[in-house]
mmCIF file of C-alpha atoms in Angstrom:
data_model
loop_
_atom_site.group_PDB
_atom_site.id
_atom_site.type_symbol
_atom_site.label_atom_id
_atom_site.label_comp_id
_atom_site.label_asym_id
_atom_site.label_seq_id
_atom_site.Cartn_x
_atom_site.Cartn_y
_atom_site.Cartn_z
ATOM 1 C CA MET A 142 0.068 0.165 0.061
ATOM 2 C CA THR A 143 1.130 3.649 -0.759
ATOM 3 C CA SER A 144 -0.457 6.747 0.584
ATOM 4 C CA TYR A 145 0.072 10.367 -0.547
ATOM 5 C CA ARG A 146 -0.834 13.505 1.532
ATOM 6 C CA SER A 147 -3.928 15.155 -0.148
ATOM 7 C CA PRO A 148 -3.192 18.645 -1.589
ATOM 8 C CA LEU A 149 -6.512 19.828 -0.385
ATOM 9 C CA GLN A 150 -7.681 19.735 3.061
ATOM 10 C CA ARG A 151 -11.002 17.490 3.723
ATOM 11 C CA PRO A 152 -11.459 16.700 0.336
ATOM 12 C CA ASP A 153 -14.947 15.093 -0.437
ATOM 13 C CA GLY A 154 -14.473 14.193 -4.133
ATOM 14 C CA PHE A 155 -11.446 12.328 -5.880
ATOM 15 C CA ALA A 156 -10.707 11.105 -9.414
ATOM 16 C CA VAL A 157 -7.159 9.757 -10.703
ATOM 17 C CA ARG A 158 -6.131 8.959 -14.386
ATOM 18 C CA GLY A 159 -2.467 8.072 -14.489
ATOM 19 C CA ASN A 160 -0.478 10.715 -12.610
ATOM 20 C CA ARG A 161 -3.343 13.258 -12.732
ATOM 21 C CA ALA A 162 -6.128 13.928 -10.372
ATOM 22 C CA VAL A 163 -8.850 16.173 -9.488
ATOM 23 C CA PHE A 164 -10.054 16.764 -5.862
ATOM 24 C CA THR A 165 -13.196 18.480 -4.628
ATOM 25 C CA ARG A 166 -14.338 20.012 -1.615
ATOM 26 C CA ARG A 167 -17.945 21.428 -1.180
ATOM 27 C CA ASP A 168 -19.924 23.545 1.195
ATOM 28 C CA HIS A 169 -22.971 21.633 1.841
ATOM 29 C CA ASN A 170 -26.258 22.757 0.168
ATOM 30 C CA LYS A 171 -24.414 25.462 -1.849
ATOM 31 C CA ARG A 172 -24.448 25.661 -5.531
ATOM 32 C CA PHE A 173 -20.750 25.440 -5.796
ATOM 33 C CA THR A 174 -17.678 23.438 -5.106
ATOM 34 C CA GLU A 175 -14.104 24.039 -4.809
ATOM 35 C CA LEU A 176 -12.015 22.068 -7.613
ATOM 36 C CA LEU A 177 -8.192 21.206 -7.601
ATOM 37 C CA ARG A 178 -6.457 19.535 -10.315
ATOM 38 C CA ALA A 179 -2.889 18.140 -9.294
ATOM 39 C CA GLU A 180 -0.224 15.895 -10.852
ATOM 40 C CA LEU A 181 1.547 13.384 -8.900
ATOM 41 C CA ASP A 182 5.276 14.203 -8.958
ATOM 42 C CA GLY A 183 7.301 11.411 -7.268
ATOM 43 C CA ASP A 184 5.540 11.120 -3.885
ATOM 44 C CA THR A 185 3.728 14.521 -3.680
ATOM 45 C CA TRP A 186 0.862 16.110 -5.381
ATOM 46 C CA SER A 187 1.685 19.266 -7.176
ATOM 47 C CA VAL A 188 -1.244 21.696 -7.629
ATOM 48 C CA THR A 189 -1.846 22.667 -11.436
ATOM 49 C CA ASP A 190 -5.091 24.586 -11.154
ATOM 50 C CA ARG A 191 -7.620 25.621 -8.500
ATOM 51 C CA ALA A 192 -11.067 26.971 -9.203
ATOM 52 C CA ARG A 193 -14.573 27.461 -7.699
ATOM 53 C CA ILE A 194 -17.014 26.046 -10.203
ATOM 54 C CA ARG A 195 -20.793 26.809 -10.038
ATOM 55 C CA THR A 196 -23.079 23.598 -10.422
ATOM 56 C CA PRO A 197 -26.543 23.517 -11.600
ATOM 57 C CA GLY A 198 -28.146 22.511 -8.159
ATOM 58 C CA ARG A 199 -26.984 22.195 -4.605
ATOM 59 C CA VAL A 200 -24.127 20.272 -3.880
ATOM 60 C CA VAL A 201 -25.113 17.591 -1.168
ATOM 61 C CA MET A 202 -23.481 15.150 1.149
ATOM 62 C CA HIS A 203 -21.426 12.252 -0.478
ATOM 63 C CA CYS A 204 -21.712 14.109 -3.789
ATOM 64 C CA GLY A 205 -18.302 13.105 -5.437
ATOM 65 C CA GLN A 206 -17.808 9.711 -7.008
ATOM 66 C CA GLY A 207 -14.468 9.073 -8.900
ATOM 67 C CA ARG A 208 -14.429 6.372 -12.122
ATOM 68 C CA ASP A 209 -12.215 5.889 -14.853
ATOM 69 C CA GLY A 210 -10.500 9.149 -14.627
ATOM 70 C CA PHE A 211 -13.828 11.235 -14.156
ATOM 71 C CA LEU A 212 -15.180 12.814 -10.937
ATOM 72 C CA TRP A 213 -19.165 12.799 -11.130
ATOM 73 C CA ILE A 214 -20.646 15.419 -8.713
ATOM 74 C CA ARG A 215 -24.223 15.337 -7.672
ATOM 75 C CA ALA A 216 -25.703 18.723 -7.733
ATOM 76 C CA GLY A 217 -29.345 18.526 -7.073
ATOM 77 C CA ASP A 218 -31.172 16.436 -9.661
ATOM 78 C CA THR A 219 -28.027 16.875 -12.111
ATOM 79 C CA TRP A 220 -24.774 14.988 -12.376
ATOM 80 C CA VAL A 221 -21.657 17.049 -13.074
ATOM 81 C CA ARG A 222 -18.603 15.143 -14.965
ATOM 82 C CA VAL A 223 -14.991 16.576 -14.438
ATOM 83 C CA GLU A 224 -12.208 15.215 -16.037
ATOM 84 C CA ALA A 225 -8.841 14.531 -14.081
#
């Protein structure tokens, strides 16, 4: 097992593809989430981009699901797809 320190405090969403990843942290019941992109450089994540994205609905608990290099964020009745 290998572990890496997260570049984002208290992330609630994570998806990875190769050495690239996307992390999210949401404010419960708000219409936005913090999005951070990073690349694995040796044994640490290097942040490549940070943004606050607006979603079509309120972001709820357990909203981020990572699969096959994409992060799916549930916002109201909609799923937002973010590529790693």
